[in-house]
mmCIF file with all atom_site columns, C-alpha atoms in Angstrom:
data_model
loop_
_atom_site.group_PDB
_atom_site.id
_atom_site.type_symbol
_atom_site.label_atom_id
_atom_site.label_alt_id
_atom_site.label_comp_id
_atom_site.label_asym_id
_atom_site.label_entity_id
_atom_site.label_seq_id
_atom_site.pdbx_PDB_ins_code
_atom_site.Cartn_x
_atom_site.Cartn_y
_atom_site.Cartn_z
_atom_site.occupancy
_atom_site.B_iso_or_equiv
_atom_site.pdbx_formal_charge
_atom_site.auth_seq_id
_atom_site.auth_comp_id
_atom_site.auth_asym_id
_atom_site.auth_atom_id
_atom_site.pdbx_PDB_model_num
ATOM 1   C CA . GLU A 1 1   ? 32.093 5.691   3.739   1.00 78.00 ? 59  GLU A CA 1
ATOM 2   C CA . PRO A 1 2   ? 28.994 3.182   4.040   1.00 82.00 ? 60  PRO A CA 1
ATOM 3   C CA . GLU A 1 3   ? 26.049 4.001   1.869   1.00 92.00 ? 61  GLU A CA 1
ATOM 4   C CA . VAL A 1 4   ? 22.396 3.205   1.488   1.00 96.00 ? 62  VAL A CA 1
ATOM 5   C CA . THR A 1 5   ? 21.479 1.795   -1.866  1.00 96.00 ? 63  THR A CA 1
ATOM 6   C CA . GLN A 1 6   ? 18.526 2.216   -3.565  1.00 97.00 ? 64  GLN A CA 1
ATOM 7   C CA . THR A 1 7   ? 17.364 0.466   -6.960  1.00 96.00 ? 65  THR A CA 1
ATOM 8   C CA . PRO A 1 8   ? 16.380 1.245   -9.442  1.00 95.00 ? 66  PRO A CA 1
ATOM 9   C CA . SER A 1 9   ? 17.020 5.124   -9.748  1.00 96.00 ? 67  SER A CA 1
ATOM 10  C CA . HIS A 1 10  ? 14.351 5.681   -11.884 1.00 97.00 ? 68  HIS A CA 1
ATOM 11  C CA . GLN A 1 11  ? 10.993 3.945   -12.387 1.00 97.00 ? 69  GLN A CA 1
ATOM 12  C CA . VAL A 1 12  ? 8.209  4.617   -15.072 1.00 98.00 ? 70  VAL A CA 1
ATOM 13  C CA . THR A 1 13  ? 5.052  2.184   -14.817 1.00 97.00 ? 71  THR A CA 1
ATOM 14  C CA . GLN A 1 14  ? 1.482  2.441   -15.837 1.00 97.00 ? 72  GLN A CA 1
ATOM 15  C CA . MET A 1 15  ? -1.190 3.375   -13.370 1.00 98.00 ? 73  MET A CA 1
ATOM 16  C CA . GLY A 1 16  ? -2.690 0.293   -11.960 1.00 97.00 ? 74  GLY A CA 1
ATOM 17  C CA . GLN A 1 17  ? 0.744  -1.521  -11.566 1.00 98.00 ? 75  GLN A CA 1
ATOM 18  C CA . GLU A 1 18  ? 2.402  -2.664  -8.729  1.00 98.00 ? 76  GLU A CA 1
ATOM 19  C CA . VAL A 1 19  ? 5.731  -1.709  -7.896  1.00 98.00 ? 77  VAL A CA 1
ATOM 20  C CA . ILE A 1 20  ? 8.648  -2.738  -5.704  1.00 97.00 ? 78  ILE A CA 1
ATOM 21  C CA . LEU A 1 21  ? 11.078 -0.398  -4.464  1.00 97.00 ? 79  LEU A CA 1
ATOM 22  C CA . ARG A 1 22  ? 14.404 -1.647  -2.992  1.00 97.00 ? 80  ARG A CA 1
ATOM 23  C CA . CYS A 1 23  ? 16.920 -0.646  -0.658  1.00 97.00 ? 81  CYS A CA 1
ATOM 24  C CA . VAL A 1 24  ? 19.960 -2.163  0.811   1.00 96.00 ? 82  VAL A CA 1
ATOM 25  C CA . PRO A 1 25  ? 20.630 -0.448  3.942   1.00 95.00 ? 83  PRO A CA 1
ATOM 26  C CA . ILE A 1 26  ? 23.942 -0.042  5.804   1.00 92.00 ? 84  ILE A CA 1
ATOM 27  C CA . SER A 1 27  ? 24.735 -3.698  7.386   1.00 89.00 ? 85  SER A CA 1
ATOM 28  C CA . ASN A 1 28  ? 24.755 -2.986  10.672  1.00 86.00 ? 86  ASN A CA 1
ATOM 29  C CA . HIS A 1 29  ? 21.724 -0.684  10.784  1.00 90.00 ? 87  HIS A CA 1
ATOM 30  C CA . LEU A 1 30  ? 18.565 -1.924  12.277  1.00 88.00 ? 88  LEU A CA 1
ATOM 31  C CA . TYR A 1 31  ? 16.187 0.992   11.972  1.00 91.00 ? 89  TYR A CA 1
ATOM 32  C CA . PHE A 1 32  ? 14.580 1.119   8.436   1.00 94.00 ? 90  PHE A CA 1
ATOM 33  C CA . TYR A 1 33  ? 12.371 4.355   6.920   1.00 96.00 ? 91  TYR A CA 1
ATOM 34  C CA . TRP A 1 34  ? 10.852 5.474   3.493   1.00 98.00 ? 92  TRP A CA 1
ATOM 35  C CA . TYR A 1 35  ? 10.277 8.712   2.909   1.00 98.00 ? 93  TYR A CA 1
ATOM 36  C CA . ARG A 1 36  ? 8.848  10.296  -0.202  1.00 97.00 ? 94  ARG A CA 1
ATOM 37  C CA . GLN A 1 37  ? 8.998  13.862  -1.851  1.00 97.00 ? 95  GLN A CA 1
ATOM 38  C CA . ILE A 1 38  ? 7.019  15.000  -4.635  1.00 97.00 ? 96  ILE A CA 1
ATOM 39  C CA . LEU A 1 39  ? 8.040  17.104  -6.817  1.00 94.00 ? 97  LEU A CA 1
ATOM 40  C CA . GLY A 1 40  ? 8.715  20.648  -5.165  1.00 91.00 ? 98  GLY A CA 1
ATOM 41  C CA . GLN A 1 41  ? 7.063  19.812  -2.115  1.00 93.00 ? 99  GLN A CA 1
ATOM 42  C CA . LYS A 1 42  ? 8.577  18.532  1.293   1.00 94.00 ? 100 LYS A CA 1
ATOM 43  C CA . VAL A 1 43  ? 10.011 15.480  2.038   1.00 96.00 ? 101 VAL A CA 1
ATOM 44  C CA . GLU A 1 44  ? 7.110  13.153  3.829   1.00 96.00 ? 102 GLU A CA 1
ATOM 45  C CA . PHE A 1 45  ? 7.728  10.431  6.518   1.00 96.00 ? 103 PHE A CA 1
ATOM 46  C CA . LEU A 1 46  ? 5.983  7.097   5.066   1.00 97.00 ? 104 LEU A CA 1
ATOM 47  C CA . VAL A 1 47  ? 7.129  4.363   7.630   1.00 96.00 ? 105 VAL A CA 1
ATOM 48  C CA . SER A 1 48  ? 9.453  2.937   10.209  1.00 94.00 ? 106 SER A CA 1
ATOM 49  C CA . PHE A 1 49  ? 10.598 -0.482  10.572  1.00 93.00 ? 107 PHE A CA 1
ATOM 50  C CA . TYR A 1 50  ? 12.335 -2.182  13.029  1.00 90.00 ? 108 TYR A CA 1
ATOM 51  C CA . ASN A 1 51  ? 12.544 -6.137  14.602  1.00 87.00 ? 109 ASN A CA 1
ATOM 52  C CA . ASN A 1 52  ? 10.859 -7.447  11.120  1.00 90.00 ? 110 ASN A CA 1
ATOM 53  C CA . GLU A 1 53  ? 7.706  -5.158  11.741  1.00 92.00 ? 111 GLU A CA 1
ATOM 54  C CA . ILE A 1 54  ? 6.241  -1.775  11.092  1.00 94.00 ? 112 ILE A CA 1
ATOM 55  C CA . SER A 1 55  ? 6.902  0.635   14.075  1.00 91.00 ? 113 SER A CA 1
ATOM 56  C CA . GLU A 1 56  ? 5.158  3.870   13.062  1.00 92.00 ? 114 GLU A CA 1
ATOM 57  C CA . LYS A 1 57  ? 3.630  4.511   9.520   1.00 94.00 ? 115 LYS A CA 1
ATOM 58  C CA . SER A 1 58  ? 1.699  7.711   8.168   1.00 95.00 ? 116 SER A CA 1
ATOM 59  C CA . GLU A 1 59  ? -1.386 8.357   7.044   1.00 95.00 ? 117 GLU A CA 1
ATOM 60  C CA . ILE A 1 60  ? -0.081 8.328   3.597   1.00 96.00 ? 118 ILE A CA 1
ATOM 61  C CA . PHE A 1 61  ? 0.924  4.776   4.362   1.00 97.00 ? 119 PHE A CA 1
ATOM 62  C CA . ASP A 1 62  ? -2.311 3.222   3.343   1.00 95.00 ? 120 ASP A CA 1
ATOM 63  C CA . ASP A 1 63  ? -3.390 -0.590  2.522   1.00 95.00 ? 121 ASP A CA 1
ATOM 64  C CA . GLN A 1 64  ? -1.793 0.354   -0.968  1.00 96.00 ? 122 GLN A CA 1
ATOM 65  C CA . PHE A 1 65  ? 1.684  0.208   0.358   1.00 98.00 ? 123 PHE A CA 1
ATOM 66  C CA . SER A 1 66  ? 3.731  -2.453  2.251   1.00 97.00 ? 124 SER A CA 1
ATOM 67  C CA . VAL A 1 67  ? 7.238  -3.054  3.597   1.00 97.00 ? 125 VAL A CA 1
ATOM 68  C CA . GLU A 1 68  ? 9.140  -6.014  3.503   1.00 95.00 ? 126 GLU A CA 1
ATOM 69  C CA . ARG A 1 69  ? 12.880 -7.209  4.586   1.00 92.00 ? 127 ARG A CA 1
ATOM 70  C CA . PRO A 1 70  ? 12.863 -10.325 2.568   1.00 86.00 ? 128 PRO A CA 1
ATOM 71  C CA . ASP A 1 71  ? 16.512 -11.368 3.689   1.00 86.00 ? 129 ASP A CA 1
ATOM 72  C CA . GLY A 1 72  ? 19.048 -10.108 5.665   1.00 77.00 ? 130 GLY A CA 1
ATOM 73  C CA . SER A 1 73  ? 20.037 -7.049  3.301   1.00 86.00 ? 131 SER A CA 1
ATOM 74  C CA . ASN A 1 74  ? 17.035 -5.892  1.280   1.00 93.00 ? 132 ASN A CA 1
ATOM 75  C CA . PHE A 1 75  ? 14.349 -3.623  2.446   1.00 96.00 ? 133 PHE A CA 1
ATOM 76  C CA . THR A 1 76  ? 11.674 -3.287  -0.213  1.00 97.00 ? 134 THR A CA 1
ATOM 77  C CA . LEU A 1 77  ? 8.943  -0.907  -0.308  1.00 98.00 ? 135 LEU A CA 1
ATOM 78  C CA . LYS A 1 78  ? 5.605  -2.161  -2.694  1.00 98.00 ? 136 LYS A CA 1
ATOM 79  C CA . ILE A 1 79  ? 2.855  0.042   -3.854  1.00 98.00 ? 137 ILE A CA 1
ATOM 80  C CA . ARG A 1 80  ? 0.196  -2.589  -5.124  1.00 96.00 ? 138 ARG A CA 1
ATOM 81  C CA . SER A 1 81  ? -1.791 -0.498  -7.578  1.00 95.00 ? 139 SER A CA 1
ATOM 82  C CA . THR A 1 82  ? -0.217 2.766   -8.280  1.00 97.00 ? 140 THR A CA 1
ATOM 83  C CA . LYS A 1 83  ? -1.794 6.103   -8.880  1.00 97.00 ? 141 LYS A CA 1
ATOM 84  C CA . LEU A 1 84  ? -0.326 9.151   -10.862 1.00 97.00 ? 142 LEU A CA 1
ATOM 85  C CA . GLU A 1 85  ? -0.423 10.716  -7.246  1.00 97.00 ? 143 GLU A CA 1
ATOM 86  C CA . ASP A 1 86  ? 2.075  8.503   -6.163  1.00 97.00 ? 144 ASP A CA 1
ATOM 87  C CA . SER A 1 87  ? 4.455  9.832   -8.139  1.00 98.00 ? 145 SER A CA 1
ATOM 88  C CA . ALA A 1 88  ? 7.484  11.011  -6.388  1.00 98.00 ? 146 ALA A CA 1
ATOM 89  C CA . MET A 1 89  ? 11.004 10.739  -5.283  1.00 98.00 ? 147 MET A CA 1
ATOM 90  C CA . TYR A 1 90  ? 11.146 7.934   -2.514  1.00 98.00 ? 148 TYR A CA 1
ATOM 91  C CA . PHE A 1 91  ? 14.008 7.663   -0.185  1.00 98.00 ? 149 PHE A CA 1
ATOM 92  C CA . CYS A 1 92  ? 15.210 5.173   1.966   1.00 97.00 ? 150 CYS A CA 1
ATOM 93  C CA . ALA A 1 93  ? 16.737 5.541   5.215   1.00 96.00 ? 151 ALA A CA 1
ATOM 94  C CA . SER A 1 94  ? 18.600 3.625   7.928   1.00 94.00 ? 152 SER A CA 1
ATOM 95  C CA . ILE A 1 95  ? 19.861 4.086   11.432  1.00 90.00 ? 153 ILE A CA 1
ATOM 96  C CA . ALA A 1 96  ? 22.284 2.042   14.122  1.00 86.00 ? 154 ALA A CA 1
ATOM 97  C CA . VAL A 1 97  ? 21.501 1.979   17.335  1.00 78.00 ? 155 VAL A CA 1
ATOM 98  C CA . GLY A 1 98  ? 22.972 4.524   19.330  1.00 77.00 ? 156 GLY A CA 1
ATOM 99  C CA . ALA A 1 99  ? 23.487 6.450   16.346  1.00 78.00 ? 157 ALA A CA 1
ATOM 100 C CA . TYR A 1 100 ? 21.964 9.910   15.659  1.00 79.00 ? 158 TYR A CA 1
ATOM 101 C CA . GLY A 1 101 ? 21.605 10.906  12.379  1.00 87.00 ? 159 GLY A CA 1
ATOM 102 C CA . TYR A 1 102 ? 20.159 8.860   9.593   1.00 91.00 ? 160 TYR A CA 1
ATOM 103 C CA . THR A 1 103 ? 21.437 7.841   6.280   1.00 94.00 ? 161 THR A CA 1
ATOM 104 C CA . PHE A 1 104 ? 19.651 8.199   3.180   1.00 96.00 ? 162 PHE A CA 1
ATOM 105 C CA . GLY A 1 105 ? 19.745 6.632   -0.072  1.00 97.00 ? 163 GLY A CA 1
ATOM 106 C CA . SER A 1 106 ? 20.003 8.857   -3.343  1.00 96.00 ? 164 SER A CA 1
ATOM 107 C CA . GLY A 1 107 ? 16.217 7.902   -4.178  1.00 97.00 ? 165 GLY A CA 1
ATOM 108 C CA . THR A 1 108 ? 13.972 6.239   -6.478  1.00 98.00 ? 166 THR A CA 1
ATOM 109 C CA . ARG A 1 109 ? 12.389 8.668   -8.827  1.00 98.00 ? 167 ARG A CA 1
ATOM 110 C CA . LEU A 1 110 ? 9.044  6.914   -9.593  1.00 98.00 ? 168 LEU A CA 1
ATOM 111 C CA . THR A 1 111 ? 6.735  8.240   -12.442 1.00 98.00 ? 169 THR A CA 1
ATOM 112 C CA . VAL A 1 112 ? 3.259  6.661   -12.756 1.00 98.00 ? 170 VAL A CA 1
ATOM 113 C CA . VAL A 1 113 ? 1.795  7.551   -16.289 1.00 97.00 ? 171 VAL A CA 1
ATOM 114 C CA . ASP B 2 1   ? 7.037  17.003  17.484  1.00 61.00 ? 254 ASP B CA 1
ATOM 115 C CA . ALA B 2 2   ? 7.830  20.812  17.802  1.00 65.00 ? 255 ALA B CA 1
ATOM 116 C CA . LYS B 2 3   ? 7.577  22.939  14.755  1.00 89.00 ? 256 LYS B CA 1
ATOM 117 C CA . THR B 2 4   ? 10.100 24.791  13.407  1.00 95.00 ? 257 THR B CA 1
ATOM 118 C CA . THR B 2 5   ? 10.344 28.348  11.401  1.00 96.00 ? 258 THR B CA 1
ATOM 119 C CA . GLN B 2 6   ? 13.330 29.091  8.857   1.00 97.00 ? 259 GLN B CA 1
ATOM 120 C CA . PRO B 2 7   ? 13.932 31.806  6.500   1.00 97.00 ? 260 PRO B CA 1
ATOM 121 C CA . THR B 2 8   ? 12.684 30.619  3.009   1.00 97.00 ? 261 THR B CA 1
ATOM 122 C CA . SER B 2 9   ? 16.312 31.517  1.055   1.00 97.00 ? 262 SER B CA 1
ATOM 123 C CA . MET B 2 10  ? 19.288 33.050  2.172   1.00 97.00 ? 263 MET B CA 1
ATOM 124 C CA . ASP B 2 11  ? 22.387 34.090  -0.009  1.00 97.00 ? 264 ASP B CA 1
ATOM 125 C CA . CYS B 2 12  ? 26.110 33.846  1.096   1.00 96.00 ? 265 CYS B CA 1
ATOM 126 C CA . ALA B 2 13  ? 29.600 34.579  -0.454  1.00 97.00 ? 266 ALA B CA 1
ATOM 127 C CA . GLU B 2 14  ? 32.009 31.629  -1.211  1.00 97.00 ? 267 GLU B CA 1
ATOM 128 C CA . GLY B 2 15  ? 34.335 31.693  1.505   1.00 97.00 ? 268 GLY B CA 1
ATOM 129 C CA . ARG B 2 16  ? 32.126 33.537  4.141   1.00 97.00 ? 269 ARG B CA 1
ATOM 130 C CA . ALA B 2 17  ? 30.348 31.987  6.918   1.00 97.00 ? 270 ALA B CA 1
ATOM 131 C CA . ALA B 2 18  ? 26.769 30.996  6.457   1.00 98.00 ? 271 ALA B CA 1
ATOM 132 C CA . ASN B 2 19  ? 24.424 31.418  9.580   1.00 98.00 ? 272 ASN B CA 1
ATOM 133 C CA . LEU B 2 20  ? 21.343 29.779  9.191   1.00 98.00 ? 273 LEU B CA 1
ATOM 134 C CA . PRO B 2 21  ? 18.775 30.560  11.927  1.00 98.00 ? 274 PRO B CA 1
ATOM 135 C CA . CYS B 2 22  ? 15.810 28.141  13.316  1.00 98.00 ? 275 CYS B CA 1
ATOM 136 C CA . ASN B 2 23  ? 13.303 29.151  15.636  1.00 97.00 ? 276 ASN B CA 1
ATOM 137 C CA . HIS B 2 24  ? 11.609 26.020  17.548  1.00 96.00 ? 277 HIS B CA 1
ATOM 138 C CA . SER B 2 25  ? 9.684  28.091  20.624  1.00 94.00 ? 278 SER B CA 1
ATOM 139 C CA . THR B 2 26  ? 7.735  25.400  21.735  1.00 92.00 ? 279 THR B CA 1
ATOM 140 C CA . ILE B 2 27  ? 10.570 22.826  22.039  1.00 93.00 ? 280 ILE B CA 1
ATOM 141 C CA . SER B 2 28  ? 10.177 20.394  25.104  1.00 89.00 ? 281 SER B CA 1
ATOM 142 C CA . GLY B 2 29  ? 12.725 18.990  27.116  1.00 87.00 ? 282 GLY B CA 1
ATOM 143 C CA . ASN B 2 30  ? 13.507 15.708  25.489  1.00 86.00 ? 283 ASN B CA 1
ATOM 144 C CA . GLU B 2 31  ? 13.310 17.121  22.205  1.00 89.00 ? 284 GLU B CA 1
ATOM 145 C CA . TYR B 2 32  ? 16.765 17.443  20.266  1.00 91.00 ? 285 TYR B CA 1
ATOM 146 C CA . VAL B 2 33  ? 17.704 19.663  17.269  1.00 94.00 ? 286 VAL B CA 1
ATOM 147 C CA . TYR B 2 34  ? 18.516 18.325  14.268  1.00 94.00 ? 287 TYR B CA 1
ATOM 148 C CA . TRP B 2 35  ? 19.959 19.975  10.941  1.00 97.00 ? 288 TRP B CA 1
ATOM 149 C CA . TYR B 2 36  ? 19.843 18.086  7.624   1.00 97.00 ? 289 TYR B CA 1
ATOM 150 C CA . ARG B 2 37  ? 20.211 19.273  4.129   1.00 97.00 ? 290 ARG B CA 1
ATOM 151 C CA . GLN B 2 38  ? 19.285 18.375  0.679   1.00 97.00 ? 291 GLN B CA 1
ATOM 152 C CA . ILE B 2 39  ? 21.610 18.867  -2.260  1.00 95.00 ? 292 ILE B CA 1
ATOM 153 C CA . HIS B 2 40  ? 19.307 19.278  -5.471  1.00 89.00 ? 293 HIS B CA 1
ATOM 154 C CA . SER B 2 41  ? 17.173 15.777  -5.433  1.00 83.00 ? 294 SER B CA 1
ATOM 155 C CA . GLN B 2 42  ? 19.602 13.748  -3.654  1.00 93.00 ? 295 GLN B CA 1
ATOM 156 C CA . GLY B 2 43  ? 18.669 12.251  -0.011  1.00 95.00 ? 296 GLY B CA 1
ATOM 157 C CA . PRO B 2 44  ? 18.749 14.340  2.781   1.00 96.00 ? 297 PRO B CA 1
ATOM 158 C CA . GLN B 2 45  ? 22.186 14.407  4.417   1.00 96.00 ? 298 GLN B CA 1
ATOM 159 C CA . TYR B 2 46  ? 22.665 14.765  8.215   1.00 94.00 ? 299 TYR B CA 1
ATOM 160 C CA . ILE B 2 47  ? 25.046 17.560  9.415   1.00 96.00 ? 300 ILE B CA 1
ATOM 161 C CA . ILE B 2 48  ? 24.633 17.961  13.074  1.00 95.00 ? 301 ILE B CA 1
ATOM 162 C CA . HIS B 2 49  ? 22.341 17.598  16.402  1.00 93.00 ? 302 HIS B CA 1
ATOM 163 C CA . GLY B 2 50  ? 22.340 19.012  19.771  1.00 93.00 ? 303 GLY B CA 1
ATOM 164 C CA . LEU B 2 51  ? 20.228 18.959  22.614  1.00 92.00 ? 304 LEU B CA 1
ATOM 165 C CA . LYS B 2 52  ? 21.312 22.268  24.808  1.00 91.00 ? 305 LYS B CA 1
ATOM 166 C CA . ASN B 2 53  ? 25.121 22.552  24.357  1.00 89.00 ? 306 ASN B CA 1
ATOM 167 C CA . ASN B 2 54  ? 26.734 24.007  21.560  1.00 94.00 ? 307 ASN B CA 1
ATOM 168 C CA . GLU B 2 55  ? 27.806 21.493  19.045  1.00 96.00 ? 308 GLU B CA 1
ATOM 169 C CA . THR B 2 56  ? 30.729 21.406  16.422  1.00 96.00 ? 309 THR B CA 1
ATOM 170 C CA . ASN B 2 57  ? 31.904 18.590  13.869  1.00 95.00 ? 310 ASN B CA 1
ATOM 171 C CA . GLU B 2 58  ? 33.643 18.203  10.883  1.00 94.00 ? 311 GLU B CA 1
ATOM 172 C CA . MET B 2 59  ? 31.152 20.087  8.744   1.00 94.00 ? 312 MET B CA 1
ATOM 173 C CA . ALA B 2 60  ? 29.176 22.955  10.937  1.00 97.00 ? 313 ALA B CA 1
ATOM 174 C CA . SER B 2 61  ? 28.878 24.328  14.300  1.00 98.00 ? 314 SER B CA 1
ATOM 175 C CA . LEU B 2 62  ? 25.236 24.259  16.242  1.00 98.00 ? 315 LEU B CA 1
ATOM 176 C CA . ILE B 2 63  ? 24.693 27.323  18.466  1.00 98.00 ? 316 ILE B CA 1
ATOM 177 C CA . ILE B 2 64  ? 21.722 26.594  20.746  1.00 97.00 ? 317 ILE B CA 1
ATOM 178 C CA . THR B 2 65  ? 20.163 29.607  22.870  1.00 96.00 ? 318 THR B CA 1
ATOM 179 C CA . GLU B 2 66  ? 20.077 29.026  26.411  1.00 95.00 ? 319 GLU B CA 1
ATOM 180 C CA . ASP B 2 67  ? 16.152 29.002  26.548  1.00 95.00 ? 320 ASP B CA 1
ATOM 181 C CA . ARG B 2 68  ? 16.057 26.431  23.568  1.00 95.00 ? 321 ARG B CA 1
ATOM 182 C CA . LYS B 2 69  ? 13.895 28.353  21.636  1.00 96.00 ? 322 LYS B CA 1
ATOM 183 C CA . SER B 2 70  ? 15.881 29.169  18.902  1.00 97.00 ? 323 SER B CA 1
ATOM 184 C CA . SER B 2 71  ? 19.355 27.717  17.206  1.00 97.00 ? 324 SER B CA 1
ATOM 185 C CA . THR B 2 72  ? 22.013 28.762  14.134  1.00 98.00 ? 325 THR B CA 1
ATOM 186 C CA . LEU B 2 73  ? 23.620 26.405  11.949  1.00 98.00 ? 326 LEU B CA 1
ATOM 187 C CA . ILE B 2 74  ? 27.229 28.041  11.126  1.00 98.00 ? 327 ILE B CA 1
ATOM 188 C CA . LEU B 2 75  ? 28.795 26.730  7.873   1.00 98.00 ? 328 LEU B CA 1
ATOM 189 C CA . PRO B 2 76  ? 32.271 28.390  8.860   1.00 97.00 ? 329 PRO B CA 1
ATOM 190 C CA . HIS B 2 77  ? 33.563 28.824  5.352   1.00 95.00 ? 330 HIS B CA 1
ATOM 191 C CA . ALA B 2 78  ? 30.895 28.030  2.593   1.00 97.00 ? 331 ALA B CA 1
ATOM 192 C CA . THR B 2 79  ? 31.806 26.601  -0.817  1.00 97.00 ? 332 THR B CA 1
ATOM 193 C CA . LEU B 2 80  ? 29.515 26.447  -3.850  1.00 97.00 ? 333 LEU B CA 1
ATOM 194 C CA . ARG B 2 81  ? 28.773 22.728  -2.837  1.00 96.00 ? 334 ARG B CA 1
ATOM 195 C CA . ASP B 2 82  ? 27.184 24.003  0.292   1.00 97.00 ? 335 ASP B CA 1
ATOM 196 C CA . THR B 2 83  ? 24.271 25.163  -1.834  1.00 98.00 ? 336 THR B CA 1
ATOM 197 C CA . ALA B 2 84  ? 21.394 23.073  -0.922  1.00 98.00 ? 337 ALA B CA 1
ATOM 198 C CA . VAL B 2 85  ? 18.387 23.278  1.305   1.00 97.00 ? 338 VAL B CA 1
ATOM 199 C CA . TYR B 2 86  ? 18.819 23.222  4.753   1.00 98.00 ? 339 TYR B CA 1
ATOM 200 C CA . TYR B 2 87  ? 16.446 21.689  7.157   1.00 97.00 ? 340 TYR B CA 1
ATOM 201 C CA . CYS B 2 88  ? 15.943 22.143  10.729  1.00 97.00 ? 341 CYS B CA 1
ATOM 202 C CA . ILE B 2 89  ? 14.079 19.392  12.626  1.00 94.00 ? 342 ILE B CA 1
ATOM 203 C CA . VAL B 2 90  ? 12.910 19.062  16.297  1.00 92.00 ? 343 VAL B CA 1
ATOM 204 C CA . VAL B 2 91  ? 13.148 15.179  17.171  1.00 86.00 ? 344 VAL B CA 1
ATOM 205 C CA . ARG B 2 92  ? 11.748 13.506  20.158  1.00 81.00 ? 345 ARG B CA 1
ATOM 206 C CA . LEU B 2 93  ? 14.251 10.560  20.273  1.00 70.00 ? 346 LEU B CA 1
ATOM 207 C CA . ILE B 2 94  ? 12.715 6.966   21.216  1.00 63.00 ? 347 ILE B CA 1
ATOM 208 C CA . SER B 2 95  ? 15.114 4.584   20.776  1.00 53.00 ? 348 SER B CA 1
ATOM 209 C CA . ASN B 2 96  ? 16.323 6.505   17.630  1.00 53.00 ? 349 ASN B CA 1
ATOM 210 C CA . THR B 2 97  ? 12.936 5.499   15.846  1.00 62.00 ? 350 THR B CA 1
ATOM 211 C CA . GLY B 2 98  ? 12.258 9.214   16.048  1.00 74.00 ? 351 GLY B CA 1
ATOM 212 C CA . LYS B 2 99  ? 10.632 10.081  12.330  1.00 85.00 ? 352 LYS B CA 1
ATOM 213 C CA . LEU B 2 100 ? 11.667 13.365  10.778  1.00 90.00 ? 353 LEU B CA 1
ATOM 214 C CA . ILE B 2 101 ? 9.006  15.803  10.056  1.00 90.00 ? 354 ILE B CA 1
ATOM 215 C CA . PHE B 2 102 ? 10.462 18.004  7.274   1.00 93.00 ? 355 PHE B CA 1
ATOM 216 C CA . GLY B 2 103 ? 9.386  21.778  6.943   1.00 93.00 ? 356 GLY B CA 1
ATOM 217 C CA . GLN B 2 104 ? 10.303 23.758  3.805   1.00 93.00 ? 357 GLN B CA 1
ATOM 218 C CA . GLY B 2 105 ? 13.722 24.129  4.797   1.00 96.00 ? 358 GLY B CA 1
ATOM 219 C CA . THR B 2 106 ? 16.325 27.433  4.198   1.00 98.00 ? 359 THR B CA 1
ATOM 220 C CA . THR B 2 107 ? 17.434 27.009  0.657   1.00 97.00 ? 360 THR B CA 1
ATOM 221 C CA . LEU B 2 108 ? 21.173 28.442  0.967   1.00 98.00 ? 361 LEU B CA 1
ATOM 222 C CA . GLN B 2 109 ? 22.497 29.820  -2.294  1.00 98.00 ? 362 GLN B CA 1
ATOM 223 C CA . VAL B 2 110 ? 26.397 30.142  -2.291  1.00 97.00 ? 363 VAL B CA 1
ATOM 224 C CA . LYS B 2 111 ? 27.632 32.474  -4.810  1.00 97.00 ? 364 LYS B CA 1
ATOM 225 C CA . PRO B 2 112 ? 31.261 32.994  -6.060  1.00 95.00 ? 365 PRO B CA 1
#
């Protein structure tokens, strides 16, 4: 069964550093998403991306965040200057045109120290 | 998107049916009911969705009341691997871009 692949599975970074989380969505999917889950809390929507542009973003997704699809396969989330409160699991998801259920990746655990 | 209300936790005996309720009394006519689950800290997994008719797939059945204000997810023969947090989410789909608003969900514990 096709999977959404996320790398790395765990990243530790110093506060103030830039991080890039990587995702390889399923190949025929055209809609891409990032969600995050702070430990013990709800899964929260960050951003949706379609046709090489952001279609919707939450209030969490401020100027410190950006997304990019640099080539035909990768979808990245960049955090420019990480804060302690950015520590969370970050999930990438994708969905095909005409489909109804998102496929989520297994997540990247980001720890900011 | 309409809000949903789910019990915080439920137990189920292995091999028995697990019936997970969800209230969505403010649901609109163009909103779907989706169910996802999250096993431990893995990414959420799509289970099933419906608009107004009952639905069944290889994983579960979804029963939606006639007034659409509530629904029940049924796992017909629960196994230990079904232990997870189950989320009922109401989504207004616009060309597949409907974002998912997760609540706290129901933690289902399947016991031997």
